[in-house]
mmCIF file of C-alpha atoms and ligand atoms in Angstrom:
data_model
loop_
_atom_site.group_PDB
_atom_site.id
_atom_site.type_symbol
_atom_site.label_atom_id
_atom_site.label_comp_id
_atom_site.label_asym_id
_atom_site.label_seq_id
_atom_site.Cartn_x
_atom_site.Cartn_y
_atom_site.Cartn_z
ATOM 1 C CA UNK A 1124 -4.826 11.753 -29.515
ATOM 2 C CA UNK A 1125 -8.113 11.202 -27.722
ATOM 3 C CA UNK A 1126 -8.080 11.468 -23.930
ATOM 4 C CA UNK A 1127 -8.990 7.841 -23.465
ATOM 5 C CA UNK A 1128 -5.900 6.561 -25.261
ATOM 6 C CA UNK A 1129 -3.359 8.855 -23.635
ATOM 7 C CA UNK A 1130 -0.318 6.651 -22.991
ATOM 8 C CA UNK A 1131 1.351 7.026 -19.622
ATOM 9 C CA UNK A 1132 4.605 5.351 -18.587
ATOM 10 C CA UNK A 1133 4.699 5.135 -14.790
ATOM 11 C CA UNK A 1134 7.687 4.562 -12.508
ATOM 12 C CA UNK A 1135 7.557 3.654 -8.804
ATOM 13 C CA UNK A 1136 10.671 3.253 -6.638
ATOM 14 C CA UNK A 1137 9.679 4.546 -3.191
ATOM 15 C CA UNK A 1138 10.751 1.545 -1.117
ATOM 16 C CA UNK A 1139 12.131 -1.863 -2.100
ATOM 17 C CA UNK A 1140 10.234 -2.691 -5.314
ATOM 18 C CA UNK A 1141 11.349 -1.320 -8.685
ATOM 19 C CA UNK A 1142 8.157 -0.946 -10.721
ATOM 20 C CA UNK A 1143 7.115 0.276 -14.171
ATOM 21 C CA UNK A 1144 3.722 0.197 -15.897
ATOM 22 C CA UNK A 1145 2.143 1.437 -19.113
ATOM 23 C CA UNK A 1146 -1.491 2.569 -19.320
ATOM 24 C CA UNK A 1147 -3.674 3.698 -22.185
ATOM 25 C CA UNK A 1148 -6.231 5.944 -20.483
ATOM 26 C CA UNK A 1149 -7.481 3.949 -17.490
ATOM 27 C CA UNK A 1150 -6.608 0.656 -19.198
ATOM 28 C CA UNK A 1151 -3.530 -1.157 -17.899
ATOM 29 C CA UNK A 1152 -1.285 -2.492 -20.670
ATOM 30 C CA UNK A 1153 1.626 -3.763 -18.553
ATOM 31 C CA UNK A 1154 2.682 -3.853 -14.908
ATOM 32 C CA UNK A 1155 6.188 -4.998 -13.979
ATOM 33 C CA UNK A 1156 7.547 -5.346 -10.422
ATOM 34 C CA UNK A 1157 11.107 -6.344 -9.512
ATOM 35 C CA UNK A 1158 11.322 -7.194 -5.810
ATOM 36 C CA UNK A 1159 14.579 -7.138 -3.854
ATOM 37 C CA UNK A 1160 15.675 -10.342 -2.112
ATOM 38 C CA UNK A 1161 18.629 -8.541 -0.580
ATOM 39 C CA UNK A 1162 16.622 -7.340 2.485
ATOM 40 C CA UNK A 1163 15.225 -10.727 3.572
ATOM 41 C CA UNK A 1164 17.852 -11.501 6.182
ATOM 42 C CA UNK A 1165 17.969 -8.011 7.707
ATOM 43 C CA UNK A 1166 14.460 -7.915 9.221
ATOM 44 C CA UNK A 1167 13.614 -4.766 7.244
ATOM 45 C CA UNK A 1168 14.541 -2.683 4.207
ATOM 46 C CA UNK A 1169 18.170 -1.457 4.205
ATOM 47 C CA UNK A 1170 17.912 1.941 2.431
ATOM 48 C CA UNK A 1171 21.426 1.929 0.944
ATOM 49 C CA UNK A 1172 20.939 -1.562 -0.514
ATOM 50 C CA UNK A 1173 17.489 -0.602 -1.827
ATOM 51 C CA UNK A 1174 18.820 2.383 -3.812
ATOM 52 C CA UNK A 1175 21.619 0.285 -5.325
ATOM 53 C CA UNK A 1176 19.169 -2.431 -6.387
ATOM 54 C CA UNK A 1177 16.818 0.180 -7.927
ATOM 55 C CA UNK A 1178 19.780 1.520 -9.901
ATOM 56 C CA UNK A 1179 20.426 -1.955 -11.317
ATOM 57 C CA UNK A 1180 16.765 -2.808 -11.953
ATOM 58 C CA UNK A 1181 15.269 0.352 -13.362
ATOM 59 C CA UNK A 1182 16.436 0.133 -16.988
ATOM 60 C CA UNK A 1183 15.376 -3.508 -17.549
ATOM 61 C CA UNK A 1184 12.085 -3.008 -15.659
ATOM 62 C CA UNK A 1185 11.055 -0.022 -17.803
ATOM 63 C CA UNK A 1186 12.205 -1.802 -20.958
ATOM 64 C CA UNK A 1187 10.134 -4.914 -20.129
ATOM 65 C CA UNK A 1188 7.068 -2.798 -19.256
ATOM 66 C CA UNK A 1189 7.193 -1.074 -22.665
ATOM 67 C CA UNK A 1190 7.729 -4.366 -24.521
ATOM 68 C CA UNK A 1191 4.901 -6.143 -22.663
ATOM 69 C CA UNK A 1192 2.584 -3.223 -23.436
ATOM 70 C CA UNK A 1193 3.580 -3.309 -27.099
ATOM 71 C CA UNK A 1194 4.243 0.425 -26.923
ATOM 72 C CA UNK A 1195 7.335 2.187 -28.315
ATOM 73 C CA UNK A 1196 8.904 4.778 -26.040
ATOM 74 C CA UNK A 1197 8.194 7.475 -28.659
ATOM 75 C CA UNK A 1198 4.454 6.696 -28.330
ATOM 76 C CA UNK A 1199 4.402 7.662 -24.627
ATOM 77 C CA UNK A 1200 2.534 10.939 -23.935
ATOM 78 C CA UNK A 1201 3.798 11.558 -20.385
ATOM 79 C CA UNK A 1202 5.923 10.013 -17.630
ATOM 80 C CA UNK A 1203 4.401 9.643 -14.160
ATOM 81 C CA UNK A 1204 6.660 9.062 -11.162
ATOM 82 C CA UNK A 1205 6.482 8.746 -7.388
ATOM 83 C CA UNK A 1206 7.599 11.979 -5.693
ATOM 84 C CA UNK A 1207 7.094 10.527 -2.188
ATOM 85 C CA UNK A 1208 6.604 9.550 0.556
ATOM 86 C CA UNK A 1209 9.336 6.946 0.727
ATOM 87 C CA UNK A 1210 13.046 6.394 1.162
ATOM 88 C CA UNK A 1211 15.009 9.344 -0.252
ATOM 89 C CA UNK A 1212 17.716 7.263 -1.961
ATOM 90 C CA UNK A 1213 15.102 4.989 -3.560
ATOM 91 C CA UNK A 1214 12.955 7.908 -4.730
ATOM 92 C CA UNK A 1215 15.983 9.659 -6.240
ATOM 93 C CA UNK A 1216 16.628 6.734 -8.588
ATOM 94 C CA UNK A 1217 13.080 6.815 -10.039
ATOM 95 C CA UNK A 1218 12.916 10.616 -10.205
ATOM 96 C CA UNK A 1219 16.327 10.956 -11.891
ATOM 97 C CA UNK A 1220 15.539 8.217 -14.399
ATOM 98 C CA UNK A 1221 12.165 9.805 -15.221
ATOM 99 C CA UNK A 1222 13.784 13.220 -15.704
ATOM 100 C CA UNK A 1223 16.381 11.817 -18.098
ATOM 101 C CA UNK A 1224 13.652 10.050 -20.080
ATOM 102 C CA UNK A 1225 11.522 13.205 -20.103
ATOM 103 C CA UNK A 1226 14.392 15.206 -21.620
ATOM 104 C CA UNK A 1227 15.323 12.433 -24.064
ATOM 105 C CA UNK A 1228 11.767 11.921 -25.338
ATOM 106 C CA UNK A 1229 10.615 15.524 -24.882
ATOM 107 C CA UNK A 1230 7.570 14.407 -22.882
ATOM 108 C CA UNK A 1231 6.144 16.011 -19.692
ATOM 109 C CA UNK A 1232 6.576 14.683 -16.151
ATOM 110 C CA UNK A 1233 3.734 14.081 -13.709
ATOM 111 C CA UNK A 1234 4.539 13.783 -9.990
ATOM 112 C CA UNK A 1235 2.428 11.437 -7.889
ATOM 113 C CA UNK A 1236 1.853 10.981 -4.158
ATOM 114 C CA UNK A 1237 2.344 7.268 -3.376
ATOM 115 C CA UNK A 1238 -0.442 7.153 -0.759
ATOM 116 C CA UNK A 1239 -2.975 8.833 -3.058
ATOM 117 C CA UNK A 1240 -1.939 6.340 -5.720
ATOM 118 C CA UNK A 1241 -2.684 3.370 -3.422
ATOM 119 C CA UNK A 1242 -6.249 4.728 -3.116
ATOM 120 C CA UNK A 1243 -6.657 5.452 -6.837
ATOM 121 C CA UNK A 1244 -5.517 1.897 -7.670
ATOM 122 C CA UNK A 1245 -9.269 1.138 -7.501
ATOM 123 C CA UNK A 1246 -9.663 2.957 -10.832
ATOM 124 C CA UNK A 1247 -7.237 0.748 -12.800
ATOM 125 C CA UNK A 1248 -9.026 -1.033 -15.625
ATOM 126 C CA UNK A 1249 -7.879 -4.455 -16.844
ATOM 127 C CA UNK A 1250 -8.629 -5.796 -20.369
ATOM 128 C CA UNK A 1251 -11.616 -8.198 -20.572
ATOM 129 C CA UNK A 1252 -12.620 -7.625 -16.943
ATOM 130 C CA UNK A 1253 -15.599 -5.855 -15.470
ATOM 131 C CA UNK A 1254 -14.852 -2.240 -14.498
ATOM 132 C CA UNK A 1255 -16.683 -1.087 -11.374
ATOM 133 C CA UNK A 1256 -14.641 1.508 -9.474
ATOM 134 C CA UNK A 1257 -15.982 3.040 -6.235
ATOM 135 C CA UNK A 1258 -18.412 5.957 -6.407
ATOM 136 C CA UNK A 1259 -17.510 9.258 -4.707
ATOM 137 C CA UNK A 1260 -17.548 9.834 -1.813
ATOM 138 C CA UNK A 1261 -15.979 6.653 -0.505
ATOM 139 C CA UNK A 1262 -13.902 5.737 2.530
ATOM 140 C CA UNK A 1263 -10.525 4.101 2.019
ATOM 141 C CA UNK A 1264 -8.615 2.233 4.696
ATOM 142 C CA UNK A 1265 -5.033 2.486 3.442
ATOM 143 C CA UNK A 1266 -2.816 0.007 5.241
ATOM 144 C CA UNK A 1267 0.803 -0.375 4.200
ATOM 145 C CA UNK A 1268 4.285 -0.833 5.611
ATOM 146 C CA UNK A 1269 4.657 2.867 6.363
ATOM 147 C CA UNK A 1270 1.084 4.164 6.758
ATOM 148 C CA UNK A 1271 -2.304 3.370 8.262
ATOM 149 C CA UNK A 1272 -4.960 5.896 7.321
ATOM 150 C CA UNK A 1273 -8.703 6.285 6.971
ATOM 151 C CA UNK A 1274 -9.327 8.660 4.093
ATOM 152 C CA UNK A 1275 -12.577 10.265 2.964
ATOM 153 C CA UNK A 1276 -12.233 10.370 -0.822
ATOM 154 C CA UNK A 1277 -14.551 13.058 -2.203
ATOM 155 C CA UNK A 1278 -12.980 13.174 -5.652
ATOM 156 C CA UNK A 1279 -9.776 11.999 -7.382
ATOM 157 C CA UNK A 1280 -7.684 14.652 -5.671
ATOM 158 C CA UNK A 1281 -10.036 15.860 -2.949
ATOM 159 C CA UNK A 1282 -9.091 13.548 -0.090
ATOM 160 C CA UNK A 1283 -9.301 14.119 3.651
ATOM 161 C CA UNK A 1284 -7.422 12.010 6.197
ATOM 162 C CA UNK A 1285 -9.914 11.281 9.004
ATOM 163 C CA UNK A 1286 -7.565 9.181 11.127
ATOM 164 C CA UNK A 1287 -4.093 7.668 11.075
ATOM 165 C CA UNK A 1288 -1.656 5.731 13.176
ATOM 166 C CA UNK A 1289 0.028 7.507 16.058
ATOM 167 C CA UNK A 1290 2.964 5.082 16.043
ATOM 168 C CA UNK A 1291 3.570 1.915 13.986
ATOM 169 C CA UNK A 1292 1.776 1.232 10.694
ATOM 170 C CA UNK A 1293 -0.285 -1.961 10.384
ATOM 171 C CA UNK A 1294 2.226 -3.525 7.959
ATOM 172 C CA UNK A 1295 5.079 -2.557 10.263
ATOM 173 C CA UNK A 1296 3.252 -4.304 13.142
ATOM 174 C CA UNK A 1297 2.959 -7.480 11.050
ATOM 175 C CA UNK A 1298 6.639 -7.272 10.080
ATOM 176 C CA UNK A 1299 7.777 -6.653 13.668
ATOM 177 C CA UNK A 1300 5.691 -9.556 15.011
ATOM 178 C CA UNK A 1301 7.252 -11.774 12.335
ATOM 179 C CA UNK A 1302 10.732 -10.577 13.289
ATOM 180 C CA UNK A 1303 10.056 -11.421 16.949
ATOM 181 C CA UNK A 1304 9.268 -14.961 15.730
ATOM 182 C CA UNK A 1305 12.516 -14.853 13.661
ATOM 183 C CA UNK A 1306 10.621 -15.015 10.361
ATOM 184 C CA UNK A 1307 12.299 -13.244 7.382
ATOM 185 C CA UNK A 1308 11.291 -9.822 6.001
ATOM 186 C CA UNK A 1309 8.632 -8.955 4.883
ATOM 187 C CA UNK A 1310 6.828 -10.985 7.523
ATOM 188 C CA UNK A 1311 3.243 -9.873 6.795
ATOM 189 C CA UNK A 1312 2.560 -12.489 4.092
ATOM 190 C CA UNK A 1313 4.089 -15.236 6.285
ATOM 191 C CA UNK A 1314 1.986 -14.311 9.313
ATOM 192 C CA UNK A 1315 -1.048 -14.443 7.007
ATOM 193 C CA UNK A 1316 -0.010 -17.898 5.749
ATOM 194 C CA UNK A 1317 0.561 -19.431 9.209
ATOM 195 C CA UNK A 1318 -2.570 -17.752 10.604
ATOM 196 C CA UNK A 1319 -4.701 -19.801 8.216
ATOM 197 C CA UNK A 1320 -3.799 -22.947 10.197
ATOM 198 C CA UNK A 1321 -4.108 -21.394 13.670
ATOM 199 C CA UNK A 1322 -6.716 -20.534 16.303
ATOM 200 C CA UNK A 1323 -7.361 -16.758 16.429
ATOM 201 C CA UNK A 1324 -8.626 -17.042 20.031
ATOM 202 C CA UNK A 1325 -5.624 -19.038 21.358
ATOM 203 C CA UNK A 1326 -3.955 -15.910 22.770
ATOM 204 C CA UNK A 1327 -5.633 -12.639 23.589
ATOM 205 C CA UNK A 1328 -4.124 -9.189 23.214
ATOM 206 C CA UNK A 1329 -5.356 -5.872 24.614
ATOM 207 C CA UNK A 1330 -7.386 -3.454 22.489
ATOM 208 C CA UNK A 1331 -5.733 0.003 22.333
ATOM 209 C CA UNK A 1332 -7.873 2.837 23.707
ATOM 210 C CA UNK A 1333 -7.202 5.488 21.115
ATOM 211 C CA UNK A 1334 -9.743 8.243 20.669
ATOM 212 C CA UNK A 1335 -11.402 9.273 17.412
ATOM 213 C CA UNK A 1336 -10.349 7.504 14.217
ATOM 214 C CA UNK A 1337 -6.623 7.233 14.961
ATOM 215 C CA UNK A 1338 -4.756 3.967 15.464
ATOM 216 C CA UNK A 1339 -1.947 2.618 17.645
ATOM 217 C CA UNK A 1340 -0.134 -0.680 17.177
ATOM 218 C CA UNK A 1341 2.936 -0.273 19.386
ATOM 219 C CA UNK A 1342 1.214 -1.627 22.537
ATOM 220 C CA UNK A 1343 0.123 -4.723 20.658
ATOM 221 C CA UNK A 1344 3.687 -5.287 19.444
ATOM 222 C CA UNK A 1345 4.991 -4.971 23.024
ATOM 223 C CA UNK A 1346 2.446 -7.440 24.430
ATOM 224 C CA UNK A 1347 3.339 -9.872 21.638
ATOM 225 C CA UNK A 1348 7.020 -9.497 22.525
ATOM 226 C CA UNK A 1349 6.329 -10.135 26.244
ATOM 227 C CA UNK A 1350 4.113 -13.157 25.489
ATOM 228 C CA UNK A 1351 6.944 -14.760 23.542
ATOM 229 C CA UNK A 1352 9.635 -13.767 26.026
ATOM 230 C CA UNK A 1353 7.615 -15.321 28.896
ATOM 231 C CA UNK A 1354 6.640 -18.387 26.854
ATOM 232 C CA UNK A 1355 10.271 -19.128 26.081
ATOM 233 C CA UNK A 1356 11.217 -19.132 29.784
ATOM 234 C CA UNK A 1357 9.446 -22.469 30.328
ATOM 235 C CA UNK A 1358 9.628 -23.768 26.781
ATOM 236 C CA UNK A 1359 12.510 -22.867 24.439
ATOM 237 C CA UNK A 1360 10.417 -24.207 21.515
ATOM 238 C CA UNK A 1361 7.421 -22.014 22.405
ATOM 239 C CA UNK A 1362 7.391 -20.141 19.072
ATOM 240 C CA UNK A 1363 7.870 -23.238 16.925
ATOM 241 C CA UNK A 1364 5.157 -25.172 18.765
ATOM 242 C CA UNK A 1365 2.610 -22.315 18.733
ATOM 243 C CA UNK A 1366 3.530 -20.498 15.509
ATOM 244 C CA UNK A 1367 0.152 -20.917 13.802
ATOM 245 C CA UNK A 1368 -1.838 -19.878 16.890
ATOM 246 C CA UNK A 1369 0.479 -16.921 17.562
ATOM 247 C CA UNK A 1370 0.074 -15.684 13.985
ATOM 248 C CA UNK A 1371 -3.704 -16.245 13.964
ATOM 249 C CA UNK A 1372 -4.204 -14.453 17.289
ATOM 250 C CA UNK A 1373 -1.970 -11.521 16.369
ATOM 251 C CA UNK A 1374 -3.640 -11.121 12.974
ATOM 252 C CA UNK A 1375 -7.090 -11.364 14.550
ATOM 253 C CA UNK A 1376 -6.322 -8.422 16.846
ATOM 254 C CA UNK A 1377 -4.820 -6.227 14.071
ATOM 255 C CA UNK A 1378 -7.804 -6.932 11.845
ATOM 256 C CA UNK A 1379 -10.321 -6.240 14.626
ATOM 257 C CA UNK A 1380 -8.652 -2.872 15.344
ATOM 258 C CA UNK A 1381 -8.851 -1.943 11.653
ATOM 259 C CA UNK A 1382 -12.459 -3.086 11.212
ATOM 260 C CA UNK A 1383 -13.599 -1.287 14.392
ATOM 261 C CA UNK A 1384 -12.218 2.035 13.164
ATOM 262 C CA UNK A 1385 -13.505 1.805 9.607
ATOM 263 C CA UNK A 1386 -16.924 0.877 11.028
ATOM 264 C CA UNK A 1387 -16.822 3.967 13.191
ATOM 265 C CA UNK A 1388 -15.757 6.126 10.241
ATOM 266 C CA UNK A 1389 -18.655 4.758 8.187
ATOM 267 C CA UNK A 1390 -21.107 5.528 11.010
ATOM 268 C CA UNK A 1391 -19.753 9.054 11.502
ATOM 269 C CA UNK A 1392 -19.741 10.001 7.814
ATOM 270 C CA UNK A 1393 -22.771 7.989 6.669
ATOM 271 C CA UNK A 1394 -20.652 6.697 3.752
ATOM 272 C CA UNK A 1395 -21.332 3.097 2.744
ATOM 273 C CA UNK A 1396 -18.813 2.743 -0.112
ATOM 274 C CA UNK A 1397 -15.771 1.237 1.631
ATOM 275 C CA UNK A 1398 -12.418 0.452 0.019
ATOM 276 C CA UNK A 1399 -9.128 -0.944 1.273
ATOM 277 C CA UNK A 1400 -5.699 -0.356 -0.238
ATOM 278 C CA UNK A 1401 -1.984 -0.881 0.442
ATOM 279 C CA UNK A 1402 0.114 -3.975 1.148
ATOM 280 C CA UNK A 1403 -1.913 -5.133 4.177
ATOM 281 C CA UNK A 1404 -5.052 -5.117 2.000
ATOM 282 C CA UNK A 1405 -3.579 -8.389 0.665
ATOM 283 C CA UNK A 1406 -4.164 -9.952 4.099
ATOM 284 C CA UNK A 1407 -6.744 -12.731 3.887
ATOM 285 C CA UNK A 1408 -8.032 -12.095 7.422
ATOM 286 C CA UNK A 1409 -8.702 -8.430 6.623
ATOM 287 C CA UNK A 1410 -10.293 -9.239 3.250
ATOM 288 C CA UNK A 1411 -12.653 -11.786 4.860
ATOM 289 C CA UNK A 1412 -13.492 -9.550 7.818
ATOM 290 C CA UNK A 1413 -14.339 -6.663 5.493
ATOM 291 C CA UNK A 1414 -16.683 -8.867 3.468
ATOM 292 C CA UNK A 1415 -18.415 -9.984 6.675
ATOM 293 C CA UNK A 1416 -18.722 -6.388 7.912
ATOM 294 C CA UNK A 1417 -20.171 -5.411 4.526
ATOM 295 C CA UNK A 1418 -22.974 -7.914 5.028
ATOM 296 C CA UNK A 1419 -23.711 -6.652 8.553
ATOM 297 C CA UNK A 1420 -23.659 -2.932 7.687
ATOM 298 C CA UNK A 1421 -24.973 -3.006 4.153
ATOM 299 C CA UNK A 1422 -21.723 -1.597 2.710
ATOM 300 C CA UNK A 1423 -20.502 -1.895 -0.834
ATOM 301 C CA UNK A 1424 -16.859 -2.930 -0.468
ATOM 302 C CA UNK A 1425 -13.934 -2.601 -2.879
ATOM 303 C CA UNK A 1426 -11.063 -5.018 -2.362
ATOM 304 C CA UNK A 1427 -8.205 -4.590 -4.853
ATOM 305 C CA UNK A 1428 -6.621 -7.434 -6.758
ATOM 306 C CA UNK A 1429 -3.513 -8.727 -5.009
ATOM 307 C CA UNK A 1430 -1.122 -7.138 -7.518
ATOM 308 C CA UNK A 1431 -2.571 -3.667 -6.837
ATOM 309 C CA UNK A 1432 -2.328 -3.989 -3.028
ATOM 310 C CA UNK A 1433 1.447 -4.098 -2.638
ATOM 311 C CA UNK A 1434 3.623 -1.494 -4.338
ATOM 312 C CA UNK A 1435 3.225 -1.234 -8.105
ATOM 313 C CA UNK A 1436 3.495 1.365 -10.872
ATOM 314 C CA UNK A 1437 -0.008 0.749 -12.272
ATOM 315 C CA UNK A 1438 -1.365 2.855 -9.390
ATOM 316 C CA UNK A 1439 1.155 5.625 -10.185
ATOM 317 C CA UNK A 1440 0.047 5.469 -13.828
ATOM 318 C CA UNK A 1441 -3.686 5.779 -13.102
ATOM 319 C CA UNK A 1442 -3.039 8.738 -10.783
ATOM 320 C CA UNK A 1443 -0.797 10.241 -13.472
ATOM 321 C CA UNK A 1444 -3.580 9.833 -16.025
ATOM 322 C CA UNK A 1445 -6.081 11.773 -13.896
ATOM 323 C CA UNK A 1446 -3.461 14.508 -13.429
ATOM 324 C CA UNK A 1447 -2.786 14.520 -17.188
ATOM 325 C CA UNK A 1448 -6.487 15.261 -17.773
ATOM 326 C CA UNK A 1449 -6.083 18.283 -15.465
ATOM 327 C CA UNK A 1450 -2.812 19.326 -17.216
ATOM 328 C CA UNK A 1451 -0.957 19.037 -13.911
ATOM 329 C CA UNK A 1452 2.615 18.644 -15.066
ATOM 330 C CA UNK A 1453 5.816 18.983 -13.049
ATOM 331 C CA UNK A 1454 8.901 20.990 -13.976
ATOM 332 C CA UNK A 1455 12.265 19.395 -14.637
ATOM 333 C CA UNK A 1456 13.412 20.929 -11.320
ATOM 334 C CA UNK A 1457 11.103 18.634 -9.303
ATOM 335 C CA UNK A 1458 12.671 16.944 -6.281
ATOM 336 C CA UNK A 1459 11.548 13.859 -4.340
ATOM 337 C CA UNK A 1460 9.943 14.410 -0.939
ATOM 338 C CA UNK A 1461 10.442 11.593 1.589
ATOM 339 C CA UNK A 1462 7.567 12.962 3.726
ATOM 340 C CA UNK A 1463 5.198 14.059 0.968
ATOM 341 C CA UNK A 1464 1.750 14.533 2.550
ATOM 342 C CA UNK A 1465 -1.788 15.053 1.310
ATOM 343 C CA UNK A 1466 -5.236 15.684 2.744
ATOM 344 C CA UNK A 1467 -4.172 16.551 6.257
ATOM 345 C CA UNK A 1468 -7.005 18.110 8.280
ATOM 346 C CA UNK A 1469 -5.821 21.428 9.768
ATOM 347 C CA UNK A 1470 -5.288 21.267 13.556
ATOM 348 C CA UNK A 1471 -8.414 22.052 15.525
ATOM 349 C CA UNK A 1472 -10.833 21.451 12.669
HETATM 350 O O1 KG4 B 422 2.073 -1.010 0.240
HETATM 351 P P1 KG4 B 422 3.293 -1.817 0.467
HETATM 352 O O2 KG4 B 422 3.710 -2.806 -0.587
HETATM 353 O O3 KG4 B 422 4.543 -0.904 0.697
HETATM 354 C C1 KG4 B 422 4.468 0.291 1.417
HETATM 355 O O4 KG4 B 422 4.067 1.314 0.804
HETATM 356 O O5 KG4 B 422 4.757 0.228 2.637
HETATM 357 O O6 KG4 B 422 3.096 -2.565 1.865
HETATM 358 C C2 KG4 B 422 4.062 -3.447 2.360
HETATM 359 C C3 KG4 B 422 3.565 -3.994 3.682
HETATM 360 C C4 KG4 B 422 4.610 -4.824 4.419
HETATM 361 O O7 KG4 B 422 4.620 -4.411 5.767
HETATM 362 C C5 KG4 B 422 4.097 -6.245 4.273
HETATM 363 O O8 KG4 B 422 4.463 -7.108 5.333
HETATM 364 C C6 KG4 B 422 2.600 -6.019 4.251
HETATM 365 O O9 KG4 B 422 2.431 -4.867 3.458
HETATM 366 N N1 KG4 B 422 1.868 -7.159 3.668
HETATM 367 C C7 KG4 B 422 1.033 -7.947 4.369
HETATM 368 C C8 KG4 B 422 0.564 -8.939 3.480
HETATM 369 N N2 KG4 B 422 1.137 -8.721 2.247
HETATM 370 C C9 KG4 B 422 1.933 -7.613 2.397
HETATM 371 N N3 KG4 B 422 0.646 -7.901 5.659
HETATM 372 C C10 KG4 B 422 -0.220 -8.837 6.077
HETATM 373 N N4 KG4 B 422 -0.712 -9.830 5.288
HETATM 374 C C11 KG4 B 422 -0.350 -9.928 3.990
HETATM 375 N N5 KG4 B 422 -0.838 -10.888 3.215
HETATM 376 ZN ZN1 ZN B 423 2.955 1.410 -0.748
#
């Protein structure tokens, strides 16, 4: 077995998507995601329902991933899985399944941090496509439903968090704004869709005054809530009549907050390789704004394909592969960690 055709089966179940992928080295052979419709009417993920759906989905999802890859389960060299962060019940399904498979196949386990994996998704290679991953060191703006971070990536596993949200994550802000407008969960993609038809300057929202490279989105959410509450006093159809402008203006402010901070991080570190990752990296406003900023600041930007922005197991597999090369295997006694952290700068430094 040469290192470049090591076969990794990866499993991701940290939130509400049941995902499996197979990689040969850095090359992606299959990537399967089963979403969960069950949360749409609740305005957010219901943890108990998520774990039950993972339990139902995991066997067929893994089976399909192996079949699509054309790989027999006996040909797998290692099993990579998400240890955390995420919902404990959801993580337990993936971890327990991976352990059972590891014992059955007599193959090692590799535990992966979900947030590191979002960043390393930039190293996934796809057949017949150009492969140009970022060069170290690069900055990654990781924006998802649970996290908003600026990370200085010095090497695959040498990552330093330079700033993060003090309250809501960017994706959470999108989802909460959508909920205020009574749009179903997850609202981020819908806000993005309606924003395309709206005027980003129709409504203005305050810019948070947060020091250093940290973020805050809770004030923005509150001013959005008040705008709609006040608008409805005189016009019960306020949201319906202004939906596109509301979405465009809200998105404009979130994106400007994100771009301001990554610009500052680039200035402070002198790094000009800039990547984005996580579910909100699928946002068209953010993707366009990053391209524009790249032109202004002479950055080289890395914007992942849509399927590697939101949760997927391909990113767990690529991270697992780099750990395989370092022989970093986990014991069968591994446990999920809902608050699994990495790269935190010690206080005062
Ligand atoms: O990374 P992800 O799939 O899961 C987490 O690890 O949290 O991110 C999900 C988040 C949700 O909040 C969702 O609304 C948001 O990403 N999202 C978007 C878009 N697509 C997904 N937000 C804004 N615009 C989008 N196009
Ligand atoms: Zn994620």
